[in-house]
Amino acid sequence: MEKDDASLDRLAALEGMGCARKRREDPRFIQGKGTYIDDIKMPGMLFGVMVRSPYAHARVKTIDKSRALAHPGVHAVLTADDLKPLKLHWMPTLAGDVQAVLADEKVCFQNQEVAFVVADDRYVAADAAELVEVEYEELPVVVDALAALAPDAPVIREDIRDKQTGAHGARHHPNHIFTWNVGDKDKTDRVFDSADVTVTQHMWYPRVHPCPLETCGCVASFDKVRGDLTVYLTSQAPHVVRTVVGLLSAIPESKIRVVSPDIGGGFGNKVGVYPGYVTAIVASIVLGRPVKWIESRTENLSSTAFARDYHMTGELAADRDGRIKALRVHVTADHGAFDACADPTKWPAGMFHVCTGSYAIPNAFVSVDGVYTNKFPGGVAYRCSFRVTEAVYLIERMVDVLAQKLGIDKAEIRLRNFIRKEQFPYSTPLGLEYDSGDYEPALRKVLAAVDYPALRAEQAARRADPDAEWLMGIGVVNFTEVVGAGPSKACDILGVGMFDSCEIRVHPDGSAIARMGTKSQGQAHETTYAQIIASEAGIPASVITVEEGDTSTAPYGLGTYGSRSTPVAGAAIARASRKIREKARQIAAHLLEASPNDVEFDLDRFVLKGSPEQFKTVKEVAWAAYNNVPEGMEMGLEAVDYYDPPNFTFPFGAYVCVLEVNRYTGETQVRRFYALDDCGTRINPMIIEGQIHGGLTEGFAVAMGQQMPYDEAGNLLGATLLDYFLPTAVETPHWETDFTVTPSPHHPIGAKGVAESPHVGSIPCFTAAMVDAFAHLGVTHMDMPHSAYRVWQQCRALGLARQ
Amino acid sequence: MSQKIMVSFKLNGKETDVVVESRELLIHTLREKCLHTGPHIGCETSHCGACTVDFDGMSVKSCTMLTVQAEGAEVLTVEGLAGLGGGGDLHALQEAFMQEHGLQCGFCTPGMLMRAYRLLQENPDPSEEEIRYWMAGNLCRCTGYQNIVKAVQYAARKLRGEAVETSHPLMADTH
């Protein structure tokens, strides 16, 4: 027993996998000692401000910058004409399109970047930006994505008007970006033609914005003497940014240092390159001084990567028992004026083809048309895992629609269609291979936890009472995520395979430094990555320093988005740790004068088999690595791993939401939200819980209030926190969380990604609960956001509200 | 260029003189002249509260105050919080946010801490509902607030001299 206690103490001292290790990041953040972009101050640093378009679509006739240039404290005013000689008035996007850096002949969305004013400080720059005079000639505007391909629709992209082929195949209209098909159309059509039951539902997943609390920004510093460029910026993928900057500037990557310091939340907003970064870099090169650019909230909400904007039509074919035979989907995707949608190169609609969901659907066909509109670019952001939000919303809504048509309970129909545990790895008709899953116990656990039958009974009683002021809705969602992009054969970012990396160096005293190619924006990589190393290599997490974000020191990686850090970098970390462990074992054997085969790893030491009193600790071995290694072995103790994943990971979850809806006001109260997530092996349950709380809160915001409406003139309405709904602690529901553990068989530690699951899964759960409140009145779907006004309109249409 | 004005105030207990234009916002003075970069800027409509500092015994959004209004004031920022219990120890709230995992990216944290610091003086034993309502001037994008509420409760207990325990024990059974 005493030995067990000692082992437990050693286990606890490691603070490794599975424990609720407190965060290494917290001490600096709770004392105001984080280093975020706008905290950076450099000698001679200037400040840049954008001049932006007031129009959604207009020709730029003239730009007069003379008054701005004459303003004291102003150093430069850049326009497209200044960028043209450098071929930087347009920049490439991750989607294979181009985006205007500064508007050349025309502007294509409101608040588009037109000129960049550089001055002594932000106050002077703001004054001078007011003095730049731009003359516009207004053009007709396209805001309705469903009308963008009309024959007489105004042409948004004159720069590529006659280009018959885009980055993703043929274009058949000037506002058409791509058509992407996946699945067997003929077979799917045949199943629909002969099915017992078919249902169809149109739904819009509205345009929303990730709105990280810290906006985007950078400090660019070109050193004219050394000829090198240092850029601090809010990037989730700093190595990719370095490569892009290298391509654009013709400066070799070895002379570019991109640093992502502490980032105040990313949520997918900080993946791509924005015009502000490019203009700050150009201004710094021109002026030979550091230039800082920090956007405002309005600029952030109106010009950086939005999320969603999918107009979807779903169809299901099924038998009378609700067993699904086929899925057919068409999407019109509103990408705004430039296709800057962050995706692996070959996937213009991301991983939308995970839309067969958690169900064994034998046939499916999906078609997505991307269109240009006079809006700001984006699409993939906000915990979407590359369009998985849309995919899960589509299938979960459709299953509800089918259940309603057949009069089958919404939980029951899911249980009937689940992919069963023994079917994994499961190949979907749309080409994915799910790694593992055990859906039924997860759903049953959730249904039991909320006492689902009692909820349905209560709902039936409520429905029977014609005077009930509050309607009751129950949402049930079962989702399958796809995260961890991805296998290099299928996934690349601008040609770079989507591997990730880790480099660990153990110092003589047994402490270590480890760097990865990802970049945390609050997900606590500094804490959790060390836990993986602690368990795999026996080095206490407390003496492991984890760093990310500096391209001059960290190994090349693809960054953090798509919940890929644990699946990809997490795997590289485990494998690099194992390389260290193996070398350490050989050194330990040498020290113990034993054969390596007789020495085994035990938590934090190497023990001679059969003689537990004979051992060398990892700390002792680390010292020996620098002075006494076996003959012929290289000194030192370090390892690198670049991990090209064999597959994605497919975490899943079962969520239930209970809503109360006031029929007279449309006001909604979340009575209960129960979220079960299964992300395989859990590295740090405290951190996972925090990710879930945050994601569910985003889901609540998206489903219940967030939107970015445009008027007919292309004015974006509500791009400030005056209207854009960010819940406070008061609105945010209390969350109940739960889990099961179904490890990923192909992942070195069985861990799957999870951080986007709560956002992906909760949104259709809120809609499901909302629609369910009206289901007995024949309502099959309601478009988000389910704000009080919109819900009241529904009540009114059904004669529920007071007239 | 408009005329500059010298403003004197006490910042985390230290007499501080700054020279500003009358239009300069307190948040910019704190961050750029006093190099107290803990308080952050998250919006321009006075909603997010990332810039919250304690100003003459009030929680104030320093993006919505001119520096010239701070003449003679006592201003506390997150940088001064650790010393307030005497010594350099972390304030109970700082410990609580760490123990209860009340922060992720850390961007809202300085404002949250300064608001909670004042809240617990106004109401040393707040209910969950009161905490949520009294913290409603502070937006967070990462945590979903739940652990922030727990952190404020933890700190409240600690400040009242009661026993405190984290909801996230290191080696708890993980099933």
Coordinates of N, CA and C in Angstrom, one line a residue, chain A residues 729-730 732 734, chain B residues 93 96-97 100-102 112 126-133 135 143-157:
Chain A
A729 N -23.1 37.8 -18.3 CA -23.3 36.7 -17.4 C -24.8 36.5 -17.1
V730 N -25.5 37.6 -17.2 CA -27.0 37.6 -16.9 C -27.7 36.7 -17.9
T732 N -26.5 34.5 -20.0 CA -25.9 33.2 -20.3 C -26.4 32.1 -19.3
H734 N -27.0 28.6 -17.3 CA -26.1 27.7 -16.5 C -25.9 26.4 -17.3
Chain B
L93 N -9.0 37.4 -5.2 CA -9.7 37.2 -6.5 C -8.8 36.6 -7.6
A96 N -8.5 33.1 -6.9 CA -9.7 32.5 -7.2 C -9.9 32.2 -8.7
F97 N -9.6 33.2 -9.5 CA -9.7 33.1 -11.0 C -8.8 31.9 -11.5
E100 N -10.3 28.5 -10.0 CA -11.6 28.1 -10.6 C -11.7 28.2 -12.1
H101 N -10.5 28.4 -12.7 CA -10.4 28.4 -14.2 C -11.4 29.5 -14.8
G102 N -11.3 30.7 -14.2 CA -12.1 31.8 -14.6 C -11.6 32.6 -15.7
M112 N -12.4 42.2 -15.4 CA -13.2 41.3 -14.6 C -12.8 41.4 -13.1
P126 N -22.4 37.9 -2.1 CA -23.4 37.9 -3.1 C -23.9 36.6 -3.5
S127 N -25.2 36.5 -3.9 CA -25.7 35.3 -4.5 C -25.2 35.1 -5.9
E128 N -25.5 34.0 -6.5 CA -25.0 33.8 -7.9 C -25.7 34.8 -8.8
E129 N -27.0 35.0 -8.6 CA -27.7 35.9 -9.4 C -27.2 37.3 -9.3
E130 N -26.8 37.7 -8.0 CA -26.2 39.1 -7.8 C -24.9 39.2 -8.5
I131 N -24.1 38.1 -8.4 CA -22.8 38.2 -9.1 C -23.0 38.3 -10.6
R132 N -23.9 37.5 -11.2 CA -24.1 37.6 -12.6 C -24.5 39.1 -13.0
Y133 N -25.4 39.6 -12.2 CA -26.0 40.9 -12.5 C -24.9 42.0 -12.3
M135 N -21.8 41.8 -12.4 CA -20.7 41.7 -13.3 C -21.1 41.9 -14.8
T143 N -15.1 32.1 -21.5 CA -15.4 31.2 -20.4 C -16.9 30.8 -20.2
G144 N -17.8 31.6 -20.9 CA -19.2 31.3 -20.6 C -19.6 31.7 -19.2
Y145 N -18.8 32.5 -18.6 CA -19.1 33.1 -17.3 C -19.1 32.2 -16.1
Q146 N -19.5 30.9 -16.3 CA -19.8 30.0 -15.2 C -18.7 29.9 -14.2
N147 N -17.5 29.8 -14.7 CA -16.3 29.7 -13.8 C -15.9 31.0 -13.2
I148 N -16.3 32.1 -13.9 CA -16.1 33.4 -13.3 C -16.9 33.6 -12.1
V149 N -18.2 33.2 -12.2 CA -19.1 33.2 -11.1 C -18.5 32.4 -9.9
K150 N -18.0 31.2 -10.2 CA -17.4 30.4 -9.2 C -16.2 31.1 -8.6
A151 N -15.4 31.8 -9.4 CA -14.2 32.4 -8.9 C -14.6 33.5 -7.9
V152 N -15.6 34.3 -8.3 CA -16.0 35.4 -7.4 C -16.6 34.8 -6.1
Q153 N -17.3 33.7 -6.2 CA -17.8 33.1 -5.0 C -16.6 32.6 -4.1
Y154 N -15.6 32.0 -4.8 CA -14.4 31.5 -4.1 C -13.7 32.7 -3.3
A155 N -13.6 33.8 -4.1 CA -12.9 34.9 -3.4 C -13.7 35.5 -2.3
A156 N -15.0 35.5 -2.5 CA -15.9 36.1 -1.5 C -15.7 35.3 -0.2
R157 N -15.7 33.9 -0.3 CA -15.6 33.1 0.8 C -14.2 33.3 1.5

